[in-house]
Tab-separated table of C-alpha atoms and ligand atoms in Angstrom:
chain	number	residue	atom	x	y	z
A	891	UNK	CA	37.829	2.658	5.421
A	892	UNK	CA	38.248	0.902	2.694
A	893	UNK	CA	35.812	0.212	-0.176
A	894	UNK	CA	35.905	-2.120	-2.544
A	895	UNK	CA	33.846	-1.756	-5.951
A	896	UNK	CA	32.517	-4.550	-8.156
A	897	UNK	CA	35.167	-5.359	-10.357
A	898	UNK	CA	37.837	-8.138	-11.593
A	899	UNK	CA	40.436	-5.658	-9.708
A	900	UNK	CA	38.450	-5.974	-6.571
A	901	UNK	CA	40.154	-9.890	-6.088
A	902	UNK	CA	43.148	-7.852	-5.567
A	903	UNK	CA	41.639	-5.463	-2.545
A	904	UNK	CA	41.547	-9.251	-0.518
A	905	UNK	CA	45.810	-8.339	-0.512
A	906	UNK	CA	44.906	-4.828	-0.173
A	907	UNK	CA	43.621	-5.345	3.073
A	908	UNK	CA	45.778	-8.264	4.675
A	909	UNK	CA	48.955	-5.873	3.312
A	910	UNK	CA	47.296	-2.430	5.874
A	911	UNK	CA	46.293	-4.647	8.503
A	912	UNK	CA	49.743	-5.234	8.058
A	913	UNK	CA	50.717	-2.289	8.348
A	914	UNK	CA	48.769	-1.199	12.131
A	915	UNK	CA	45.772	0.330	10.463
A	916	UNK	CA	42.097	-0.484	11.912
A	917	UNK	CA	40.450	-1.511	8.490
A	918	UNK	CA	36.598	-1.247	7.512
A	919	UNK	CA	36.370	-2.894	4.945
A	920	UNK	CA	32.309	-2.239	2.643
A	921	UNK	CA	32.204	-3.565	-0.713
A	922	UNK	CA	29.280	-2.288	-3.287
A	923	UNK	CA	26.721	-4.917	-3.958
A	924	UNK	CA	28.676	-5.374	-7.526
A	925	UNK	CA	32.062	-6.331	-5.475
A	926	UNK	CA	29.618	-9.407	-3.941
A	927	UNK	CA	30.174	-11.131	-7.549
A	928	UNK	CA	33.329	-10.864	-7.591
A	929	UNK	CA	34.976	-11.171	-3.619
A	930	UNK	CA	32.954	-12.164	-0.639
A	931	UNK	CA	32.710	-10.176	2.501
A	932	UNK	CA	33.743	-12.861	4.576
A	933	UNK	CA	37.208	-13.141	2.751
A	934	UNK	CA	37.305	-9.799	4.098
A	935	UNK	CA	35.918	-9.221	7.396
A	936	UNK	CA	38.363	-12.364	8.533
A	937	UNK	CA	41.475	-10.005	7.423
A	938	UNK	CA	40.030	-7.144	8.733
A	939	UNK	CA	39.681	-5.119	12.010
A	940	UNK	CA	35.876	-4.987	11.365
A	941	UNK	CA	33.466	-7.204	9.377
A	942	UNK	CA	32.859	-6.333	6.703
A	943	UNK	CA	29.769	-3.240	5.610
A	944	UNK	CA	27.798	-4.483	2.415
A	945	UNK	CA	24.432	-2.067	2.734
A	946	UNK	CA	23.202	1.263	4.279
A	947	UNK	CA	20.140	-0.246	5.185
A	948	UNK	CA	20.677	-4.045	6.605
A	949	UNK	CA	23.566	-3.551	9.293
A	950	UNK	CA	23.653	-2.812	13.088
A	951	UNK	CA	24.121	0.619	13.210
A	952	UNK	CA	21.629	3.393	11.880
A	953	UNK	CA	23.519	5.419	9.817
A	954	UNK	CA	26.508	3.045	9.476
A	955	UNK	CA	27.921	5.956	6.425
A	956	UNK	CA	28.139	8.800	9.052
A	957	UNK	CA	29.967	7.333	10.442
A	958	UNK	CA	32.484	5.384	8.617
A	959	UNK	CA	33.206	8.933	6.750
A	960	UNK	CA	33.149	10.617	10.328
A	961	UNK	CA	35.865	8.445	11.718
A	962	UNK	CA	37.995	7.537	8.815
A	963	UNK	CA	41.645	8.865	8.576
A	964	UNK	CA	41.696	7.887	4.846
A	965	UNK	CA	39.459	6.317	2.822
A	966	UNK	CA	40.770	3.610	-0.059
A	967	UNK	CA	39.063	2.609	-2.628
A	968	UNK	CA	40.527	-0.317	-4.675
A	969	UNK	CA	38.978	-1.174	-7.340
A	970	UNK	CA	37.588	2.273	-8.084
A	971	UNK	CA	35.255	1.779	-11.176
A	972	UNK	CA	34.031	3.740	-13.512
A	973	UNK	CA	30.719	4.050	-12.134
A	974	UNK	CA	31.893	4.656	-8.858
A	975	UNK	CA	34.352	7.571	-9.963
A	976	UNK	CA	31.249	9.264	-12.540
A	977	UNK	CA	29.179	8.315	-8.684
A	978	UNK	CA	31.066	10.732	-7.306
A	979	UNK	CA	32.045	13.086	-8.227
A	980	UNK	CA	28.387	14.295	-9.204
A	981	UNK	CA	27.960	13.344	-5.701
A	982	UNK	CA	25.642	11.017	-5.870
A	983	UNK	CA	25.181	8.849	-2.904
A	984	UNK	CA	23.543	5.311	-3.832
A	985	UNK	CA	25.155	2.752	-1.969
A	986	UNK	CA	27.005	2.222	1.371
A	987	UNK	CA	30.691	3.373	-0.761
A	988	UNK	CA	29.346	6.592	-2.459
A	989	UNK	CA	27.808	8.528	0.430
A	990	UNK	CA	30.334	7.440	3.250
A	991	UNK	CA	32.774	9.418	0.505
A	992	UNK	CA	30.433	12.457	1.016
A	993	UNK	CA	30.810	12.646	4.221
A	994	UNK	CA	34.453	11.725	4.583
A	995	UNK	CA	36.271	15.310	4.930
A	996	UNK	CA	39.728	13.245	5.944
A	997	UNK	CA	42.103	12.397	2.815
A	998	UNK	CA	40.302	10.063	0.026
A	999	UNK	CA	42.904	7.469	-2.038
A	1000	UNK	CA	40.665	6.076	-5.795
A	1001	UNK	CA	43.161	3.813	-7.696
A	1002	UNK	CA	40.935	2.991	-10.751
A	1003	UNK	CA	40.470	0.477	-12.380
A	1004	UNK	CA	39.295	-0.690	-16.063
A	1005	UNK	CA	38.831	-1.425	-19.409
A	1006	UNK	CA	41.862	0.632	-21.476
A	1007	UNK	CA	38.265	1.720	-23.466
A	1008	UNK	CA	36.538	3.188	-20.308
A	1009	UNK	CA	39.624	5.128	-18.890
A	1010	UNK	CA	40.433	6.530	-21.814
A	1011	UNK	CA	37.544	8.098	-22.373
A	1012	UNK	CA	37.029	11.538	-22.144
A	1013	UNK	CA	33.865	10.981	-19.536
A	1014	UNK	CA	36.215	9.228	-17.159
A	1015	UNK	CA	38.982	11.562	-18.115
A	1016	UNK	CA	36.778	14.763	-16.461
A	1017	UNK	CA	36.060	12.792	-13.611
A	1018	UNK	CA	39.318	12.245	-12.879
A	1019	UNK	CA	39.763	15.102	-13.440
A	1020	UNK	CA	37.177	16.520	-10.912
A	1021	UNK	CA	38.345	14.357	-8.356
A	1022	UNK	CA	41.540	15.865	-8.029
A	1023	UNK	CA	40.807	19.054	-8.405
A	1024	UNK	CA	38.963	18.806	-4.935
A	1025	UNK	CA	41.937	17.430	-3.547
A	1026	UNK	CA	40.277	13.801	-4.208
A	1027	UNK	CA	44.016	11.228	-4.209
A	1028	UNK	CA	44.097	9.798	-7.780
A	1029	UNK	CA	46.595	6.550	-8.027
A	1030	UNK	CA	46.623	6.091	-11.371
A	1031	UNK	CA	46.217	2.557	-13.291
A	1032	UNK	CA	49.040	0.833	-14.480
A	1033	UNK	CA	49.905	-0.386	-17.984
A	1034	UNK	CA	49.350	-4.568	-18.216
A	1035	UNK	CA	47.669	-7.172	-19.270
A	1036	UNK	CA	43.540	-6.689	-18.084
A	1037	UNK	CA	40.737	-8.896	-17.689
A	1038	UNK	CA	39.542	-11.320	-21.056
A	1039	UNK	CA	43.180	-11.503	-22.862
A	1040	UNK	CA	43.691	-7.176	-23.144
A	1041	UNK	CA	46.317	-5.359	-22.062
A	1042	UNK	CA	46.787	-1.768	-21.649
A	1043	UNK	CA	46.768	1.357	-19.208
A	1044	UNK	CA	43.659	0.578	-16.824
A	1045	UNK	CA	45.888	-2.210	-14.358
A	1046	UNK	CA	45.039	-1.356	-10.523
A	1047	UNK	CA	47.951	-1.337	-9.628
A	1048	UNK	CA	49.495	-3.617	-7.402
A	1049	UNK	CA	48.095	-3.755	-3.538
A	1050	UNK	CA	52.029	-2.856	-2.282
A	1051	UNK	CA	51.398	0.108	-4.059
A	1052	UNK	CA	48.290	1.173	-3.384
A	1053	UNK	CA	49.110	0.718	0.818
A	1054	UNK	CA	52.486	2.826	0.157
A	1055	UNK	CA	50.466	5.372	-0.757
A	1056	UNK	CA	47.796	4.641	1.756
A	1057	UNK	CA	51.356	5.151	4.237
A	1058	UNK	CA	52.635	8.236	2.027
A	1059	UNK	CA	48.947	10.329	3.037
A	1060	UNK	CA	48.865	9.255	6.517
A	1061	UNK	CA	52.230	9.690	7.523
A	1062	UNK	CA	51.625	13.546	5.835
A	1063	UNK	CA	48.982	14.347	7.357
A	1064	UNK	CA	51.253	15.943	10.069
A	1065	UNK	CA	53.771	17.875	10.110
A	1066	UNK	CA	51.829	20.552	7.975
A	1067	UNK	CA	48.116	20.028	8.136
A	1068	UNK	CA	46.536	23.068	8.261
A	1069	UNK	CA	49.210	26.002	6.685
A	1070	UNK	CA	48.421	26.979	3.370
A	1071	UNK	CA	51.617	27.139	0.871
A	1072	UNK	CA	51.153	29.064	-1.923
A	1073	UNK	CA	53.555	27.312	-4.916
A	1074	UNK	CA	54.927	28.901	-8.375
A	1075	UNK	CA	57.018	26.429	-11.350
A	1076	UNK	CA	57.863	26.459	-15.153
A	1077	UNK	CA	58.928	29.216	-16.688
A	1078	UNK	CA	56.366	31.986	-18.037
A	1079	UNK	CA	56.002	32.731	-22.272
A	1080	UNK	CA	55.609	35.942	-23.002
A	1081	UNK	CA	53.413	36.901	-26.801
A	1082	UNK	CA	54.903	38.224	-29.571
A	1083	UNK	CA	52.210	37.456	-31.565
A	1084	UNK	CA	50.022	34.549	-31.334
A	1085	UNK	CA	51.881	32.206	-31.910
A	1086	UNK	CA	55.750	33.222	-30.362
A	1087	UNK	CA	56.492	33.299	-27.472
A	1088	UNK	CA	59.485	34.825	-25.295
A	1089	UNK	CA	60.789	31.531	-23.337
A	1090	UNK	CA	62.999	29.857	-20.911
A	1091	UNK	CA	63.936	26.842	-20.399
A	1092	UNK	CA	62.964	26.020	-17.429
A	1093	UNK	CA	60.472	22.566	-16.744
A	1094	UNK	CA	59.331	23.619	-13.931
A	1095	UNK	CA	60.551	20.304	-11.938
A	1096	UNK	CA	61.785	21.346	-9.125
A	1097	UNK	CA	58.743	23.413	-8.472
A	1098	UNK	CA	56.398	20.570	-8.857
A	1099	UNK	CA	58.489	18.452	-6.702
A	1100	UNK	CA	58.504	21.090	-3.984
A	1101	UNK	CA	54.917	21.254	-3.919
A	1102	UNK	CA	54.413	17.393	-3.781
A	1103	UNK	CA	56.625	17.260	-0.904
A	1104	UNK	CA	54.953	20.100	0.939
A	1105	UNK	CA	51.406	17.973	-0.005
A	1106	UNK	CA	53.330	14.791	0.805
A	1107	UNK	CA	53.274	17.037	4.487
A	1108	UNK	CA	49.708	17.944	5.039
A	1109	UNK	CA	50.241	21.698	3.251
A	1110	UNK	CA	47.502	22.953	1.339
A	1111	UNK	CA	49.455	23.189	-1.497
A	1112	UNK	CA	48.122	26.210	-4.670
A	1113	UNK	CA	50.671	25.537	-7.751
A	1114	UNK	CA	50.005	28.140	-10.261
A	1115	UNK	CA	52.763	26.680	-13.161
A	1116	UNK	CA	53.363	26.774	-16.140
A	1117	UNK	CA	54.578	22.549	-16.349
A	1118	UNK	CA	51.851	20.767	-17.936
A	1119	UNK	CA	53.343	17.898	-15.803
A	1120	UNK	CA	51.863	16.097	-13.374
A	1121	UNK	CA	51.636	16.697	-9.926
A	1122	UNK	CA	50.409	14.128	-6.378
A	1123	UNK	CA	46.916	14.174	-5.371
A	1124	UNK	CA	45.901	17.180	-3.404
A	1125	UNK	CA	48.224	19.197	-4.676
A	1126	UNK	CA	45.438	22.512	-6.721
A	1127	UNK	CA	46.753	23.562	-9.673
A	1128	UNK	CA	46.307	26.489	-11.655
A	1129	UNK	CA	47.779	26.451	-14.717
A	1130	UNK	CA	49.048	30.652	-16.555
A	1131	UNK	CA	51.317	31.001	-19.743
A	1132	UNK	CA	52.759	34.894	-18.513
A	1133	UNK	CA	53.906	36.803	-15.865
A	1134	UNK	CA	50.840	38.588	-15.816
A	1135	UNK	CA	49.042	35.577	-15.638
A	1136	UNK	CA	51.362	33.736	-12.818
A	1137	UNK	CA	51.012	37.229	-10.551
A	1138	UNK	CA	47.578	37.850	-10.731
A	1139	UNK	CA	47.786	34.073	-9.877
A	1140	UNK	CA	50.287	34.656	-7.385
A	1141	UNK	CA	49.156	38.161	-5.230
A	1142	UNK	CA	45.028	36.562	-5.240
A	1143	UNK	CA	45.822	33.467	-3.395
A	1144	UNK	CA	48.770	34.831	-1.135
A	1145	UNK	CA	46.994	36.866	1.282
A	1146	UNK	CA	45.585	33.795	2.625
A	1147	UNK	CA	48.969	31.591	2.641
A	1148	UNK	CA	51.495	30.637	5.425
A	1149	UNK	CA	54.150	30.901	2.954
A	1150	UNK	CA	55.227	31.570	-0.997
A	1151	UNK	CA	57.917	28.875	-2.836
A	1152	UNK	CA	58.616	31.495	-5.827
A	1153	UNK	CA	60.222	27.761	-7.805
A	1154	UNK	CA	58.970	29.538	-10.721
A	1155	UNK	CA	61.328	31.261	-14.376
A	1156	UNK	CA	59.215	34.924	-14.355
A	1157	UNK	CA	60.503	36.468	-17.219
A	1158	UNK	CA	62.365	40.767	-16.541
A	1159	UNK	CA	60.679	40.292	-19.204
A	1160	UNK	CA	57.935	41.392	-21.758
A	1161	UNK	CA	56.990	42.682	-25.393
A	1162	UNK	CA	55.822	45.651	-25.290
A	1163	UNK	CA	52.731	44.862	-27.346
A	1164	UNK	CA	51.174	41.458	-28.736
A	1165	UNK	CA	50.941	41.676	-32.337
A	1166	UNK	CA	47.375	41.069	-33.396
A	1167	UNK	CA	48.509	38.787	-35.831
A	1168	UNK	CA	51.215	35.880	-36.978
A	1169	UNK	CA	54.040	38.472	-38.208
A	1170	UNK	CA	55.266	37.900	-41.494
A	1171	UNK	CA	58.693	36.976	-43.097
A	1172	UNK	CA	58.491	39.550	-46.222
A	1173	UNK	CA	56.921	41.597	-43.948
A	1174	UNK	CA	60.968	42.701	-42.622
A	1175	UNK	CA	62.364	42.697	-39.487
A	1176	UNK	CA	60.137	42.757	-36.711
A	1177	UNK	CA	61.292	45.053	-33.782
A	1178	UNK	CA	60.486	43.992	-30.307
A	1179	UNK	CA	60.041	46.220	-27.584
A	1180	UNK	CA	60.154	44.897	-23.652
A	1181	UNK	CA	59.254	45.904	-21.053
A	1182	UNK	CA	59.594	44.944	-17.583
A	1183	UNK	CA	57.231	43.260	-16.131
A	1184	UNK	CA	56.675	42.694	-12.563
A	1185	UNK	CA	58.427	41.493	-9.527
A	1186	UNK	CA	56.248	38.878	-8.139
A	1187	UNK	CA	58.558	37.800	-5.136
A	1188	UNK	CA	59.684	41.827	-3.995
A	1189	UNK	CA	56.149	42.552	-4.207
A	1190	UNK	CA	54.787	40.068	-1.614
A	1191	UNK	CA	57.846	41.208	0.067
A	1192	UNK	CA	55.897	44.821	0.500
A	1193	UNK	CA	52.730	42.921	1.324
A	1194	UNK	CA	54.411	40.061	3.514
A	1195	UNK	CA	51.920	39.663	6.327
A	1196	UNK	CA	52.723	38.923	10.026
A	1197	UNK	CA	54.310	34.954	10.011
A	1198	UNK	CA	54.020	34.390	6.448
A	1199	UNK	CA	57.813	32.315	5.491
A	1200	UNK	CA	58.416	33.906	1.826
A	1201	UNK	CA	60.912	32.115	0.110
A	1202	UNK	CA	62.954	33.080	-3.692
A	1203	UNK	CA	64.683	30.879	-6.032
A	1204	UNK	CA	68.439	32.198	-7.136
A	1205	UNK	CA	69.485	31.292	-10.206
A	1206	UNK	CA	73.188	32.346	-9.643
A	1207	UNK	CA	76.652	31.707	-11.932
A	1208	UNK	CA	78.928	33.473	-9.247
A	1209	UNK	CA	79.532	34.966	-6.437
A	1210	UNK	CA	76.621	32.577	-5.119
A	1211	UNK	CA	75.678	33.065	-1.294
A	1212	UNK	CA	76.697	36.746	-1.982
A	1213	UNK	CA	73.666	37.479	-4.661
A	1214	UNK	CA	71.406	35.178	-2.963
A	1215	UNK	CA	72.177	36.958	0.155
A	1216	UNK	CA	71.648	40.191	-1.698
A	1217	UNK	CA	68.063	38.645	-3.215
A	1218	UNK	CA	67.219	38.132	0.161
A	1219	UNK	CA	67.197	41.897	1.764
A	1220	UNK	CA	66.790	43.423	-1.764
A	1221	UNK	CA	63.268	41.011	-1.561
A	1222	UNK	CA	62.358	40.910	1.719
A	1223	UNK	CA	62.676	37.006	2.422
A	1224	UNK	CA	62.955	34.120	4.814
A	1225	UNK	CA	65.222	31.774	2.865
A	1226	UNK	CA	66.685	31.423	-0.699
A	1227	UNK	CA	66.853	28.474	-2.895
A	1228	UNK	CA	70.176	29.206	-4.823
A	1229	UNK	CA	70.696	27.088	-8.014
A	1230	UNK	CA	74.253	27.054	-9.169
A	1231	UNK	CA	73.077	26.857	-12.782
A	1232	UNK	CA	76.876	26.501	-13.375
A	1233	UNK	CA	77.240	23.176	-12.056
A	1234	UNK	CA	77.528	19.835	-13.940
A	1235	UNK	CA	73.856	17.613	-13.340
A	1236	UNK	CA	72.276	21.757	-11.645
A	1237	UNK	CA	69.480	23.306	-12.151
A	1238	UNK	CA	67.462	23.200	-15.545
A	1239	UNK	CA	65.897	20.031	-17.666
A	1240	UNK	CA	68.344	17.576	-15.609
A	1241	UNK	CA	66.630	15.649	-13.080
A	1242	UNK	CA	69.089	16.703	-10.078
A	1243	UNK	CA	70.351	19.811	-8.690
A	1244	UNK	CA	73.028	21.483	-7.030
A	1245	UNK	CA	71.623	24.155	-4.210
A	1246	UNK	CA	72.568	26.433	-0.827
A	1247	UNK	CA	69.521	27.559	1.094
A	1248	UNK	CA	70.765	30.979	2.316
A	1249	UNK	CA	67.986	31.733	5.316
A	1250	UNK	CA	67.763	35.538	6.572
A	1251	UNK	CA	69.019	34.759	9.846
A	1252	UNK	CA	73.020	33.623	8.042
A	1253	UNK	CA	72.535	29.990	8.097
A	1254	UNK	CA	74.160	28.388	4.689
A	1255	UNK	CA	73.389	24.882	4.025
A	1256	UNK	CA	75.228	23.846	0.988
A	1257	UNK	CA	73.096	20.654	-0.155
A	1258	UNK	CA	75.079	18.387	-2.712
A	1259	UNK	CA	73.888	17.274	-6.225
A	1260	UNK	CA	70.658	15.178	-6.041
A	1261	UNK	CA	66.981	14.310	-6.918
A	1262	UNK	CA	65.432	17.344	-7.163
A	1263	UNK	CA	62.639	15.512	-4.999
A	1264	UNK	CA	65.581	15.365	-2.224
A	1265	UNK	CA	65.741	19.011	-2.704
A	1266	UNK	CA	62.142	19.694	-2.391
A	1267	UNK	CA	62.534	17.144	0.918
A	1268	UNK	CA	65.316	19.735	2.606
A	1269	UNK	CA	63.574	22.511	1.319
A	1270	UNK	CA	60.241	21.118	3.047
A	1271	UNK	CA	61.801	20.316	6.740
A	1272	UNK	CA	62.883	24.402	6.150
A	1273	UNK	CA	59.871	25.614	5.453
A	1274	UNK	CA	58.087	23.477	8.342
A	1275	UNK	CA	61.043	24.181	10.633
A	1276	UNK	CA	60.293	27.951	9.744
A	1277	UNK	CA	56.152	27.623	10.206
A	1278	UNK	CA	57.236	26.337	13.158
A	1279	UNK	CA	59.210	29.698	14.455
B	835	CTP	N1	61.109	36.387	-9.847
B	835	CTP	C1	60.150	37.379	-9.011
B	835	CTP	N2	59.259	37.777	-10.420
B	835	CTP	C2	59.952	37.989	-11.135
B	835	CTP	C3	61.563	38.100	-11.425
B	835	CTP	C4	61.199	36.867	-10.497
B	835	CTP	O1	58.676	36.402	-8.895
B	835	CTP	N3	59.755	39.117	-12.503
B	835	CTP	C5	61.111	35.502	-8.317
B	835	CTP	C6	61.549	33.588	-9.150
B	835	CTP	O2	60.632	33.265	-9.003
B	835	CTP	C7	62.750	33.515	-8.313
B	835	CTP	C8	62.796	34.851	-7.416
B	835	CTP	O3	62.778	35.994	-7.986
B	835	CTP	O4	62.526	32.882	-6.628
B	835	CTP	C9	64.595	34.921	-9.039
B	835	CTP	O5	64.436	36.636	-8.350
B	835	CTP	P1	65.026	37.573	-9.086
B	835	CTP	O6	65.722	38.784	-8.928
B	835	CTP	O7	65.144	38.019	-10.821
B	835	CTP	O8	66.609	36.850	-9.383
B	835	CTP	P2	66.928	36.603	-11.438
B	835	CTP	O9	66.093	36.629	-12.107
B	835	CTP	O10	67.916	35.461	-11.195
B	835	CTP	O11	67.628	38.140	-11.031
B	835	CTP	P3	69.701	39.227	-11.771
B	835	CTP	O12	68.706	39.292	-13.090
B	835	CTP	O13	70.150	39.452	-10.690
B	835	CTP	O14	70.640	37.886	-10.640
């Protein structure tokens, strides 16, 4: 279903409709009353598999919103206006499009378009965040020329980008659908005092890419992360800071997870006591006493459910396979992603990575230097295969 709300970018929805149809989709267009001020239902009817619908009341079906919502493999809203996003976030159903959105159980992709001031308004930010947290896919607007000669973020993505995003969602609904996966990412921060922490150089890039790759295959992904990085629509994000917070989040989610991927760099030690107020220079040299944190992955290994897949990361500088294998056995893992942190272009703060996948059955697969997305895809392949066994 292609929902069209009332903004000037509605003219681009015509092209979206055309391209979706060309790609083989059976498109049911739904136009709001305001959309019809910019484009006509006839235009869409001529391009789509079905005549455009515009009303809850005047069509041939008694209940068009339940029909459309229940049978659509994907609902795309382009453009999604400020009003549409607000209604959807609030659960209002005052027209056919908003009512259908409340019925839809399948994936929904919203493509916002509006003036920059509106896009940046806290109310809109909150509505978009609410929708994203519910698993709605949001194709964020681009920056560029807007109506009335203005310029800035708020421009509807180009039709081809909307169609690519739609295809990605549809393709993905396959291999891991019905599976729940927990992914961790980033480096933990262990407080010394209210302003300082012990941290590490993990950026969260690899873990976030893994979460995206698994979500793109239809998995229900919970990402527990310390990193403030964007994620693909459909990923549920829980932000944490310390190893203890990550432990609580992961151990809470793990019992109902089919797989857990611990890509985070979790501190092995933390300050035993956190100073209640800022340590001052002139109070002398502080002595920071450390204590061990819980090894979350080892704990997951102890609590492992039958059939659950556990994946760990191992940052190594030497004896990669031997060290990774020892870690795999010690923590009862199915797979270790051994990271050669010494290799050029790999590891922390790079967009590329060089890893070796070591599996419990002894299989060793070395992947040469490639993007972290490509590493994530390879890992998603392995996890899909392990879950299928
Ligand atoms: N890990 C964890 N909890 C910790 C520490 C690490 O869950 N407190 C996880 C990491 O997310 C990663 C794997 O364990 O998946 C790394 O194992 P670890 O033994 O900590 O690796 P290194 O820190 O590299 O250990 P070593 O010092 O033995 O090389």
